[in-house]
Amino acid sequence: MSVPHLTTALRGPILELERRILEAMPTIEHWLRGKWQNYSIPFYCSVDLRNSGFKLAPVDTNLFPGGFNNLNPEFLPLCVQAMMAAVEKICPDAHSILLIPESHTRNIFYLQNVAVLRDIMRHAGMHVRIGSLMPEITSATTISLPDGNTLVLEPIQRKNNRLSVDNFDPCAVLLNNDLSSGIPDILKDLEQIVIPPLSAGWSTRRKSQHFFAYDSVAQEFAELIGIDPWLINPYFSSCGKIDFREKKGEECVAAAVDEILKDLQEKYAQYGVKEKPFVIVKADSGTYGMGIMTVKDSADVYKLNRKQRNKMTIIKEGLPVTRLLVQEGVYTFESINHAVAEPVIYMIDRYVVGGFYRVHTGRGADENLNAPGMHFVPLAFNTSCVLPNHTALPDAAVNRFYAYGVVARLALLAAALELERHLADISDPSLEALQS
């Protein structure tokens, strides 16, 4: 599979950005090494990027990545080495880990992800068993996967403050469950290490907090390599007390849309961008691409039909949407076989371990691609994101992927900063204002 084609020629801002990143590689890597010493790095992470041809920015960061099955299998050694580093750092004596996935068995693609994650940990020298939170799993249950693999789900047992499955007492618990519907009592107050921490789940985490943290990271990085921070940073705002079904909170959303569109008009004029700016309105927490819409005029916020309002009212597991992130829309001008595509970068600890393209034949360059009908192209990432070629052009595949890896690691750093602030009871007053 060839590298996805940018439908607009790589020129202007994005080519200059990639050139700056390539030239500053030693400075960037030195700066990042210093940052990793100051923060607790998330155990693993995936970042959705958008490359518009004039901008390269993260639009979502997931601390419970569920697509390891979409990575190029050739990069499995990278995953294993990174997993070794991650486990040693958090639990040096770790030899057994209980993996707790999402509570559904029908999504066979997700279960393939669980199997790959299990295999990565096994190759890293861990004993791994999979514990299910589903009440219907009352005994060891074997699930057959399309690739011939199998997955055994077992009921979790809790004794005092330790979790186990039959004849298996793990030293750590690894969550691949984003806790959207809240933190189950069985996971609270454990004496075992739980990774990621419970506070990283969507029951407490907010996307607006993440992008507030990313704002400061992007600003510092932009000063480091001498670029306009907007080239890697989407504008955003947030709104609380939202109920689209009851038409509550719409004024806040419309005002935020107006302000971001106004700022974008100025930036588009500055960089000679001819496209029409747009805004993405989405739930301030949660995954699976639910509760998202594209807006090109603030008046559209008031004109939603019943179906659109219902779509914006609930997210995963039927949870109500009460807070929204209003975010600058970033076009994706990459395509595979004439279908719109966006890169997703995967990291374990501080290491980029691969990526893939999310592709959707039924969506446009200004729409959310995380929706039914999407598919994934792992082999497009036929080179890793860590080996740039300084003798090649800035937009050569290896160099573009290096730029992707750098921006993804900026989002990872922002996630570390975000979680630290959260654990510090949000001592930053401006972040507290974001939450209110």
PDB file of C-alpha atoms in Angstrom, residues 248-425:
ATOM      1  CA  LYS A 248     -30.860  24.375  26.483  1.00  0.00           C
ATOM      2  CA  GLY A 249     -27.373  25.866  26.226  1.00  0.00           C
ATOM      3  CA  GLU A 250     -27.558  26.547  22.482  1.00  0.00           C
ATOM      4  CA  GLU A 251     -26.569  30.205  22.950  1.00  0.00           C
ATOM      5  CA  CYS A 252     -23.203  29.199  24.415  1.00  0.00           C
ATOM      6  CA  VAL A 253     -22.535  26.832  21.508  1.00  0.00           C
ATOM      7  CA  ALA A 254     -23.541  29.394  18.862  1.00  0.00           C
ATOM      8  CA  ALA A 255     -21.360  32.098  20.462  1.00  0.00           C
ATOM      9  CA  ALA A 256     -18.366  29.744  20.602  1.00  0.00           C
ATOM     10  CA  VAL A 257     -18.894  28.768  16.947  1.00  0.00           C
ATOM     11  CA  ASP A 258     -19.027  32.452  15.945  1.00  0.00           C
ATOM     12  CA  GLU A 259     -15.825  33.289  17.793  1.00  0.00           C
ATOM     13  CA  ILE A 260     -13.855  30.352  16.364  1.00  0.00           C
ATOM     14  CA  LEU A 261     -15.092  31.004  12.805  1.00  0.00           C
ATOM     15  CA  LYS A 262     -14.059  34.666  13.135  1.00  0.00           C
ATOM     16  CA  ASP A 263     -10.564  33.697  14.306  1.00  0.00           C
ATOM     17  CA  LEU A 264     -10.312  31.132  11.500  1.00  0.00           C
ATOM     18  CA  GLN A 265     -11.265  33.662   8.839  1.00  0.00           C
ATOM     19  CA  GLU A 266      -8.281  35.746   9.928  1.00  0.00           C
ATOM     20  CA  LYS A 267      -5.902  32.757   9.899  1.00  0.00           C
ATOM     21  CA  TYR A 268      -7.183  31.514   6.543  1.00  0.00           C
ATOM     22  CA  ALA A 269      -6.655  34.989   5.096  1.00  0.00           C
ATOM     23  CA  GLN A 270      -3.138  35.128   6.588  1.00  0.00           C
ATOM     24  CA  TYR A 271      -2.165  31.831   4.956  1.00  0.00           C
ATOM     25  CA  GLY A 272      -4.127  32.231   1.729  1.00  0.00           C
ATOM     26  CA  VAL A 273      -6.422  29.285   2.450  1.00  0.00           C
ATOM     27  CA  LYS A 274      -9.399  29.258   0.056  1.00  0.00           C
ATOM     28  CA  GLU A 275     -11.526  26.637   1.838  1.00  0.00           C
ATOM     29  CA  LYS A 276     -14.504  27.559   3.977  1.00  0.00           C
ATOM     30  CA  PRO A 277     -13.726  27.320   7.717  1.00  0.00           C
ATOM     31  CA  PHE A 278     -15.850  25.014   9.830  1.00  0.00           C
ATOM     32  CA  VAL A 279     -16.272  23.938  13.445  1.00  0.00           C
ATOM     33  CA  ILE A 280     -16.761  20.524  15.034  1.00  0.00           C
ATOM     34  CA  VAL A 281     -19.158  20.336  17.970  1.00  0.00           C
ATOM     35  CA  LYS A 282     -18.797  17.167  20.043  1.00  0.00           C
ATOM     36  CA  ALA A 283     -19.399  15.706  23.471  1.00  0.00           C
ATOM     37  CA  ASP A 284     -16.718  16.809  25.943  1.00  0.00           C
ATOM     38  CA  SER A 285     -16.070  13.195  26.888  1.00  0.00           C
ATOM     39  CA  GLY A 286     -16.453   9.758  25.332  1.00  0.00           C
ATOM     40  CA  THR A 287     -15.416   7.822  22.254  1.00  0.00           C
ATOM     41  CA  TYR A 288     -16.793   5.931  19.250  1.00  0.00           C
ATOM     42  CA  GLY A 289     -17.456   9.133  17.312  1.00  0.00           C
ATOM     43  CA  MET A 290     -20.851   9.675  18.942  1.00  0.00           C
ATOM     44  CA  GLY A 291     -22.341  13.101  19.653  1.00  0.00           C
ATOM     45  CA  ILE A 292     -20.448  14.937  16.880  1.00  0.00           C
ATOM     46  CA  MET A 293     -21.555  17.385  14.193  1.00  0.00           C
ATOM     47  CA  THR A 294     -19.959  19.709  11.634  1.00  0.00           C
ATOM     48  CA  VAL A 295     -21.067  23.366  11.759  1.00  0.00           C
ATOM     49  CA  LYS A 296     -20.247  26.088   9.206  1.00  0.00           C
ATOM     50  CA  ASP A 297     -22.549  28.802  10.537  1.00  0.00           C
ATOM     51  CA  SER A 298     -23.672  29.482  14.119  1.00  0.00           C
ATOM     52  CA  ALA A 299     -27.251  29.700  12.877  1.00  0.00           C
ATOM     53  CA  ASP A 300     -27.068  25.966  12.123  1.00  0.00           C
ATOM     54  CA  VAL A 301     -26.970  25.289  15.877  1.00  0.00           C
ATOM     55  CA  TYR A 302     -30.575  26.492  16.181  1.00  0.00           C
ATOM     56  CA  LYS A 303     -31.804  24.685  13.047  1.00  0.00           C
ATOM     57  CA  LEU A 304     -31.191  21.066  14.051  1.00  0.00           C
ATOM     58  CA  ASN A 305     -34.029  18.683  13.270  1.00  0.00           C
ATOM     59  CA  ARG A 306     -35.290  16.115  15.785  1.00  0.00           C
ATOM     60  CA  LYS A 307     -33.009  13.356  14.501  1.00  0.00           C
ATOM     61  CA  GLN A 308     -29.949  15.612  14.729  1.00  0.00           C
ATOM     62  CA  ARG A 309     -30.916  16.743  18.237  1.00  0.00           C
ATOM     63  CA  ASN A 310     -31.347  13.166  19.389  1.00  0.00           C
ATOM     64  CA  LYS A 311     -27.970  12.270  17.911  1.00  0.00           C
ATOM     65  CA  MET A 312     -26.325  15.064  19.918  1.00  0.00           C
ATOM     66  CA  THR A 313     -28.112  14.134  23.150  1.00  0.00           C
ATOM     67  CA  ILE A 314     -26.586  10.755  23.985  1.00  0.00           C
ATOM     68  CA  ILE A 315     -23.218   9.040  23.551  1.00  0.00           C
ATOM     69  CA  LYS A 316     -21.752   5.600  24.269  1.00  0.00           C
ATOM     70  CA  GLU A 317     -23.855   3.384  26.550  1.00  0.00           C
ATOM     71  CA  GLY A 318     -26.765   5.830  26.304  1.00  0.00           C
ATOM     72  CA  LEU A 319     -25.140   8.443  28.535  1.00  0.00           C
ATOM     73  CA  PRO A 320     -26.585  11.971  28.270  1.00  0.00           C
ATOM     74  CA  VAL A 321     -24.490  14.776  26.786  1.00  0.00           C
ATOM     75  CA  THR A 322     -24.355  17.753  29.152  1.00  0.00           C
ATOM     76  CA  ARG A 323     -21.012  19.301  28.152  1.00  0.00           C
ATOM     77  CA  LEU A 324     -19.666  20.064  24.692  1.00  0.00           C
ATOM     78  CA  LEU A 325     -16.292  20.785  23.144  1.00  0.00           C
ATOM     79  CA  VAL A 326     -16.513  23.346  20.342  1.00  0.00           C
ATOM     80  CA  GLN A 327     -13.388  22.788  18.257  1.00  0.00           C
ATOM     81  CA  GLU A 328     -11.884  24.243  15.105  1.00  0.00           C
ATOM     82  CA  GLY A 329     -12.533  21.868  12.248  1.00  0.00           C
ATOM     83  CA  VAL A 330      -9.349  20.694  10.529  1.00  0.00           C
ATOM     84  CA  TYR A 331      -9.754  19.457   6.971  1.00  0.00           C
ATOM     85  CA  THR A 332      -8.175  16.164   6.027  1.00  0.00           C
ATOM     86  CA  PHE A 333      -6.905  16.295   2.461  1.00  0.00           C
ATOM     87  CA  GLU A 334      -5.383  12.830   2.538  1.00  0.00           C
ATOM     88  CA  SER A 335      -7.141  10.079   0.640  1.00  0.00           C
ATOM     89  CA  ILE A 336      -6.817   6.375  -0.147  1.00  0.00           C
ATOM     90  CA  ASN A 337      -8.463   5.209  -3.367  1.00  0.00           C
ATOM     91  CA  HIS A 338     -10.404   8.494  -3.468  1.00  0.00           C
ATOM     92  CA  ALA A 339     -11.801   7.935   0.060  1.00  0.00           C
ATOM     93  CA  VAL A 340     -11.103  10.472   2.814  1.00  0.00           C
ATOM     94  CA  ALA A 341      -8.434   9.316   5.304  1.00  0.00           C
ATOM     95  CA  GLU A 342      -6.885  10.487   8.567  1.00  0.00           C
ATOM     96  CA  PRO A 343      -3.822   9.142  10.415  1.00  0.00           C
ATOM     97  CA  VAL A 344      -4.088   7.616  13.889  1.00  0.00           C
ATOM     98  CA  ILE A 345      -0.818   7.313  15.820  1.00  0.00           C
ATOM     99  CA  TYR A 346      -0.261   4.731  18.579  1.00  0.00           C
ATOM    100  CA  MET A 347       2.136   5.058  21.488  1.00  0.00           C
ATOM    101  CA  ILE A 348       3.125   2.814  24.378  1.00  0.00           C
ATOM    102  CA  ASP A 349       4.866   4.789  27.108  1.00  0.00           C
ATOM    103  CA  ARG A 350       6.778   7.569  25.303  1.00  0.00           C
ATOM    104  CA  TYR A 351       7.455   5.485  22.205  1.00  0.00           C
ATOM    105  CA  VAL A 352       5.635   5.754  18.898  1.00  0.00           C
ATOM    106  CA  VAL A 353       4.883   2.144  17.947  1.00  0.00           C
ATOM    107  CA  GLY A 354       2.970   2.589  14.699  1.00  0.00           C
ATOM    108  CA  GLY A 355      -0.144   3.962  13.125  1.00  0.00           C
ATOM    109  CA  PHE A 356      -2.833   3.433  10.558  1.00  0.00           C
ATOM    110  CA  TYR A 357      -5.269   5.387   8.446  1.00  0.00           C
ATOM    111  CA  ARG A 358      -8.942   5.633   9.320  1.00  0.00           C
ATOM    112  CA  VAL A 359     -10.754   5.698   5.987  1.00  0.00           C
ATOM    113  CA  HIS A 360     -14.390   6.491   5.168  1.00  0.00           C
ATOM    114  CA  THR A 361     -15.853   6.311   1.677  1.00  0.00           C
ATOM    115  CA  GLY A 362     -19.053   8.090   2.685  1.00  0.00           C
ATOM    116  CA  ARG A 363     -17.640  11.122   4.494  1.00  0.00           C
ATOM    117  CA  GLY A 364     -16.182  14.409   3.340  1.00  0.00           C
ATOM    118  CA  ALA A 365     -12.894  16.156   4.155  1.00  0.00           C
ATOM    119  CA  ASP A 366     -14.692  18.304   6.746  1.00  0.00           C
ATOM    120  CA  GLU A 367     -16.505  15.472   8.550  1.00  0.00           C
ATOM    121  CA  ASN A 368     -15.832  13.114  11.440  1.00  0.00           C
ATOM    122  CA  LEU A 369     -14.492   9.802  10.079  1.00  0.00           C
ATOM    123  CA  ASN A 370     -15.016   7.817  13.287  1.00  0.00           C
ATOM    124  CA  ALA A 371     -18.442   6.594  12.207  1.00  0.00           C
ATOM    125  CA  PRO A 372     -20.168   3.437  10.947  1.00  0.00           C
ATOM    126  CA  GLY A 373     -18.793   2.522   7.530  1.00  0.00           C
ATOM    127  CA  MET A 374     -15.172   3.409   8.331  1.00  0.00           C
ATOM    128  CA  HIS A 375     -12.349   0.970   7.733  1.00  0.00           C
ATOM    129  CA  PHE A 376      -8.646   0.912   8.513  1.00  0.00           C
ATOM    130  CA  VAL A 377      -5.519   0.634   6.382  1.00  0.00           C
ATOM    131  CA  PRO A 378      -2.585  -0.430   8.583  1.00  0.00           C
ATOM    132  CA  LEU A 379      -0.111  -1.227   5.824  1.00  0.00           C
ATOM    133  CA  ALA A 380      -0.145   2.369   4.617  1.00  0.00           C
ATOM    134  CA  PHE A 381       2.322   2.910   7.458  1.00  0.00           C
ATOM    135  CA  ASN A 382       5.004   0.907   5.679  1.00  0.00           C
ATOM    136  CA  THR A 383       7.720   2.807   7.514  1.00  0.00           C
ATOM    137  CA  SER A 384       7.870   3.684  11.186  1.00  0.00           C
ATOM    138  CA  CYS A 385       7.376   7.170  12.620  1.00  0.00           C
ATOM    139  CA  VAL A 386      10.811   7.300  14.223  1.00  0.00           C
ATOM    140  CA  LEU A 387      13.278   7.118  11.320  1.00  0.00           C
ATOM    141  CA  PRO A 388      13.250  10.324   9.245  1.00  0.00           C
ATOM    142  CA  ASN A 389      15.511  10.650   6.220  1.00  0.00           C
ATOM    143  CA  HIS A 390      17.333  13.973   6.255  1.00  0.00           C
ATOM    144  CA  THR A 391      18.480  13.566   2.647  1.00  0.00           C
ATOM    145  CA  ALA A 392      14.907  13.203   1.353  1.00  0.00           C
ATOM    146  CA  LEU A 393      12.321  15.913   0.825  1.00  0.00           C
ATOM    147  CA  PRO A 394      10.352  17.062   3.899  1.00  0.00           C
ATOM    148  CA  ASP A 395       7.157  15.498   2.507  1.00  0.00           C
ATOM    149  CA  ALA A 396       8.727  12.084   1.808  1.00  0.00           C
ATOM    150  CA  ALA A 397       6.771   9.304   3.516  1.00  0.00           C
ATOM    151  CA  VAL A 398       9.300   8.678   6.285  1.00  0.00           C
ATOM    152  CA  ASN A 399       9.532  12.390   7.047  1.00  0.00           C
ATOM    153  CA  ARG A 400       5.806  12.973   7.015  1.00  0.00           C
ATOM    154  CA  PHE A 401       5.386  10.057   9.408  1.00  0.00           C
ATOM    155  CA  TYR A 402       8.099  11.508  11.656  1.00  0.00           C
ATOM    156  CA  ALA A 403       6.162  14.793  11.771  1.00  0.00           C
ATOM    157  CA  TYR A 404       3.040  12.801  12.667  1.00  0.00           C
ATOM    158  CA  GLY A 405       4.962  11.099  15.471  1.00  0.00           C
ATOM    159  CA  VAL A 406       6.193  14.423  16.841  1.00  0.00           C
ATOM    160  CA  VAL A 407       2.731  16.025  16.935  1.00  0.00           C
ATOM    161  CA  ALA A 408       1.257  12.847  18.448  1.00  0.00           C
ATOM    162  CA  ARG A 409       3.879  12.951  21.198  1.00  0.00           C
ATOM    163  CA  LEU A 410       2.934  16.566  21.897  1.00  0.00           C
ATOM    164  CA  ALA A 411      -0.614  15.311  22.519  1.00  0.00           C
ATOM    165  CA  LEU A 412       0.805  12.540  24.741  1.00  0.00           C
ATOM    166  CA  LEU A 413       2.718  15.157  26.726  1.00  0.00           C
ATOM    167  CA  ALA A 414      -0.482  17.197  27.036  1.00  0.00           C
ATOM    168  CA  ALA A 415      -2.263  14.106  28.374  1.00  0.00           C
ATOM    169  CA  ALA A 416       0.470  13.687  31.003  1.00  0.00           C
ATOM    170  CA  LEU A 417       0.079  17.342  31.999  1.00  0.00           C
ATOM    171  CA  GLU A 418      -3.705  17.011  32.001  1.00  0.00           C
ATOM    172  CA  LEU A 419      -3.671  13.980  34.327  1.00  0.00           C
ATOM    173  CA  GLU A 420      -1.176  15.640  36.662  1.00  0.00           C
ATOM    174  CA  ARG A 421      -3.420  18.690  36.968  1.00  0.00           C
ATOM    175  CA  HIS A 422      -6.404  16.448  37.535  1.00  0.00           C
ATOM    176  CA  LEU A 423      -4.658  14.548  40.315  1.00  0.00           C
ATOM    177  CA  ALA A 424      -3.648  17.855  41.890  1.00  0.00           C
ATOM    178  CA  ASP A 425      -7.366  18.611  42.290  1.00  0.00           C
TER     179      ASP A 425
END
